[in-house]
């Protein structure tokens, strides 16, 4: 059987337009051979590859490699978790709080010693513990659904939130003052950790630093579908300054607020606080927070 | 008096968690073992993932998605561990591995091709998976070993499905290239040993 591609390679003269098109098709189709082997392609593409394989030895060999690796890895035996290890996991889960709200999951990311320090340093957390104890002893089904607390006061009565909402309005009117690739520079510029949010359809667009009422803040802008979201990260002492924020977090782990069309959610992490703002329904922001809490 | 699970929401939740998540423990442990330096590290990672999964269990909307959800949590734990330990994967020359793959599939040496394909069925695959970049190895393993579809891998890894397609295709190429390169290194070592023997051995 003749091999079309070999005949092209062996010819010293310039390829004809037909041959060039065949070569170009080969370049495209060979990148799809993995998905072809995995049956992840639509029928029309499969038909194109079927036809191409007839005349291309290189792609046939490549496909053979895909099949051989797939077959080899498919029989890879799973590890066997020992009874002792299963018991260890059971004990660890027994020792963990009930999954009453995602904020608890965020706390679990802290090292035990830093978590204890954080709890001791924050007297308001007593209220959170009491709320948890009450939830555990009440036996109500509602404790398994995440709850939030709407800010009792207008956004501008809380200086941090007012400043953030004003800055969001300014930023969303003009060009974003940074790029996604500036993230490392932003991390180097502030004293607290900066981790981008991760959620479905959420893409980091830009990162920069600013100051919020004289305090350093890292700002990350995201695209959520076709809307702009902006996350302001500040140090935890700045985040917890205002009693309205402390009360909302202590009671319900997440603060939510609205200022006209703009919605705001805020939550603390191990050593920072996040204020997330956007012209989107509050539920969209809450679902990002939920994704974060299970990371 | 003992409380029946039906009457105790906490016990009921725990029973559901055991039923939905724990059956995947063996697979998760194997996945973690392939990405850590020791079984002990892998067990620590899986335990941490289980606790995080438990704490976030109330947010799992569709229990049919428990397996990819659990893997996503484990990947985050493993990533945190790598960051904490400062461990970086040894750099490999990707282009060299791709060249080795291209030589394998583009050449006319059927004997060589058969030999390398035969080598896929052995420990060489494990060494190859450890030697290629983690993103590619994870995508290949999630598909070929753990049996996830591309769309599920996209959800676990947090990248578009086109990226998954590309990582799996390129990952297998790199894996074959790594096995080919290892074969080349072994042959070269054997030739050197022969030369040393012919010249009376090392002095």
CSV table of C-alpha atoms in Angstrom, one decimal, chain A residues 6 30-41 57-62 64-70 72-82 85-86 88-94 96-102 104-105 108-109 111 139-141 143-146 195 198 200 283 290-291 293-295, chain B residues 8-10 13-14 17-18 22 25-27 29-30 33-34 40 42-44 46-48 50-52 54-59 61 69 72-73 76 79-80 83 101-102 104-110 113 117 120-123 125-126 129 140 143-145 148-151 155 165 168-169 172-173 175-176 179:
chain,number,residue,atom,x,y,z
A,6,UNK,CA,6.1,9.4,2.5
A,30,UNK,CA,-2.7,14.1,14.2
A,31,UNK,CA,-3.4,16.4,17.2
A,32,UNK,CA,-6.8,14.8,17.5
A,33,UNK,CA,-5.6,11.2,17.6
A,34,UNK,CA,-5.8,11.0,21.4
A,35,UNK,CA,-9.4,12.1,21.4
A,36,UNK,CA,-10.1,9.7,18.5
A,37,UNK,CA,-8.7,6.8,20.5
A,38,UNK,CA,-10.8,7.9,23.4
A,39,UNK,CA,-14.0,8.1,21.4
A,40,UNK,CA,-14.4,11.7,22.4
A,41,UNK,CA,-14.9,13.2,18.9
A,57,UNK,CA,1.5,5.4,8.4
A,58,UNK,CA,2.8,7.9,10.9
A,59,UNK,CA,-0.7,8.5,12.2
A,60,UNK,CA,-1.4,4.8,12.3
A,61,UNK,CA,1.7,4.3,14.5
A,62,UNK,CA,0.8,7.2,16.7
A,64,UNK,CA,-1.1,2.5,18.1
A,65,UNK,CA,0.9,4.2,20.8
A,66,UNK,CA,-2.3,5.8,22.2
A,67,UNK,CA,-4.1,2.5,22.2
A,68,UNK,CA,-1.2,0.7,23.8
A,69,UNK,CA,-0.8,3.3,26.6
A,70,UNK,CA,-4.6,3.3,27.2
A,72,UNK,CA,-1.7,-0.6,29.8
A,73,UNK,CA,-3.0,2.1,32.1
A,74,UNK,CA,-6.5,0.8,32.2
A,75,UNK,CA,-5.4,-2.3,34.1
A,76,UNK,CA,-3.4,-0.3,36.6
A,77,UNK,CA,-4.6,-1.7,40.0
A,78,UNK,CA,-6.0,0.6,42.6
A,79,UNK,CA,-4.3,0.9,45.9
A,80,UNK,CA,-5.9,-0.9,48.8
A,81,UNK,CA,-6.7,1.5,51.6
A,82,UNK,CA,-5.9,-0.6,54.7
A,85,UNK,CA,-6.1,3.9,57.3
A,86,UNK,CA,-9.9,3.7,56.9
A,88,UNK,CA,-7.9,6.8,60.8
A,89,UNK,CA,-10.1,8.7,58.3
A,90,UNK,CA,-13.2,7.8,60.3
A,91,UNK,CA,-11.6,9.2,63.4
A,92,UNK,CA,-10.5,12.4,61.6
A,93,UNK,CA,-14.1,12.9,60.4
A,94,UNK,CA,-15.5,12.2,63.8
A,96,UNK,CA,-14.2,17.4,62.5
A,97,UNK,CA,-17.3,19.7,62.9
A,98,UNK,CA,-20.5,19.0,61.1
A,99,UNK,CA,-20.7,20.3,57.6
A,100,UNK,CA,-23.1,23.0,58.7
A,101,UNK,CA,-21.7,25.8,56.5
A,102,UNK,CA,-18.9,26.3,54.0
A,104,UNK,CA,-16.2,25.9,58.5
A,105,UNK,CA,-14.5,24.2,55.5
A,108,UNK,CA,-10.2,23.7,58.1
A,109,UNK,CA,-7.6,24.8,55.7
A,111,UNK,CA,-3.0,24.6,60.4
A,139,UNK,CA,-31.7,19.0,65.2
A,140,UNK,CA,-33.2,21.2,62.5
A,141,UNK,CA,-32.6,20.3,58.9
A,143,UNK,CA,-28.3,23.6,59.6
A,144,UNK,CA,-27.2,21.7,56.5
A,145,UNK,CA,-27.9,24.6,54.2
A,146,UNK,CA,-25.5,27.5,53.9
A,195,UNK,CA,-4.9,33.3,45.6
A,198,UNK,CA,-11.6,29.4,41.1
A,200,UNK,CA,-16.9,27.5,36.9
A,283,UNK,CA,-26.5,34.0,44.2
A,290,UNK,CA,-19.1,27.9,48.0
A,291,UNK,CA,-16.7,26.7,45.4
A,293,UNK,CA,-14.9,26.8,50.6
A,294,UNK,CA,-14.5,23.3,49.2
A,295,UNK,CA,-11.2,23.9,47.5
B,8,UNK,CA,-30.7,12.0,63.5
B,9,UNK,CA,-29.8,14.3,60.6
B,10,UNK,CA,-26.1,14.3,61.6
B,13,UNK,CA,-25.5,12.9,56.7
B,14,UNK,CA,-22.6,10.8,57.9
B,17,UNK,CA,-21.1,10.6,53.1
B,18,UNK,CA,-19.9,7.1,53.8
B,22,UNK,CA,-15.8,6.5,50.7
B,25,UNK,CA,-11.0,5.8,48.6
B,26,UNK,CA,-8.8,3.1,47.0
B,27,UNK,CA,-8.7,5.0,43.6
B,29,UNK,CA,-5.2,6.7,47.4
B,30,UNK,CA,-3.6,5.3,44.2
B,33,UNK,CA,0.5,7.7,45.7
B,34,UNK,CA,1.5,8.5,42.1
B,40,UNK,CA,2.5,8.0,54.1
B,42,UNK,CA,-0.4,10.1,50.0
B,43,UNK,CA,-2.4,8.9,53.0
B,44,UNK,CA,-2.0,12.2,54.7
B,46,UNK,CA,-6.3,11.6,51.2
B,47,UNK,CA,-7.2,12.0,54.9
B,48,UNK,CA,-7.1,15.8,54.5
B,50,UNK,CA,-11.7,13.4,53.2
B,51,UNK,CA,-12.0,15.9,56.0
B,52,UNK,CA,-12.4,18.8,53.5
B,54,UNK,CA,-16.9,16.1,54.8
B,55,UNK,CA,-16.9,19.7,55.8
B,56,UNK,CA,-18.1,20.7,52.3
B,57,UNK,CA,-20.5,17.8,51.9
B,58,UNK,CA,-23.5,20.0,52.4
B,59,UNK,CA,-22.6,21.9,49.2
B,61,UNK,CA,-25.6,19.4,45.1
B,69,UNK,CA,-15.8,16.5,43.2
B,72,UNK,CA,-11.0,18.0,42.7
B,73,UNK,CA,-10.6,18.4,46.4
B,76,UNK,CA,-6.2,21.0,45.7
B,79,UNK,CA,-1.2,21.2,45.3
B,80,UNK,CA,-1.2,22.8,48.7
B,83,UNK,CA,3.5,24.4,47.7
B,101,UNK,CA,8.1,10.2,20.1
B,102,UNK,CA,8.2,11.6,16.6
B,104,UNK,CA,9.3,6.5,17.1
B,105,UNK,CA,6.2,7.0,15.0
B,106,UNK,CA,7.8,8.7,12.0
B,107,UNK,CA,10.6,6.2,11.4
B,108,UNK,CA,10.6,3.1,9.3
B,109,UNK,CA,12.0,0.8,12.0
B,110,UNK,CA,9.2,-1.6,12.7
B,113,UNK,CA,8.5,0.4,17.2
B,117,UNK,CA,5.4,-0.5,22.3
B,120,UNK,CA,4.9,0.2,27.5
B,121,UNK,CA,3.6,-2.8,29.3
B,122,UNK,CA,5.9,-2.5,32.3
B,123,UNK,CA,7.5,-0.5,35.0
B,125,UNK,CA,5.2,3.4,32.3
B,126,UNK,CA,5.4,4.3,36.0
B,129,UNK,CA,4.5,9.1,34.4
B,140,UNK,CA,-3.6,11.0,31.2
B,143,UNK,CA,-8.7,9.4,31.8
B,144,UNK,CA,-6.8,6.1,31.3
B,145,UNK,CA,-6.6,4.9,34.9
B,148,UNK,CA,-13.1,9.9,33.7
B,149,UNK,CA,-14.6,11.4,30.5
B,150,UNK,CA,-13.0,14.6,29.1
B,151,UNK,CA,-15.8,16.8,30.4
B,155,UNK,CA,-14.3,20.0,35.9
B,165,UNK,CA,-7.9,17.0,24.9
B,168,UNK,CA,-4.1,13.9,27.2
B,169,UNK,CA,-2.8,13.7,23.6
B,172,UNK,CA,0.7,10.2,25.9
B,173,UNK,CA,3.2,11.4,23.4
B,175,UNK,CA,5.1,9.3,27.9
B,176,UNK,CA,6.0,7.3,24.8
B,179,UNK,CA,10.0,5.4,27.4
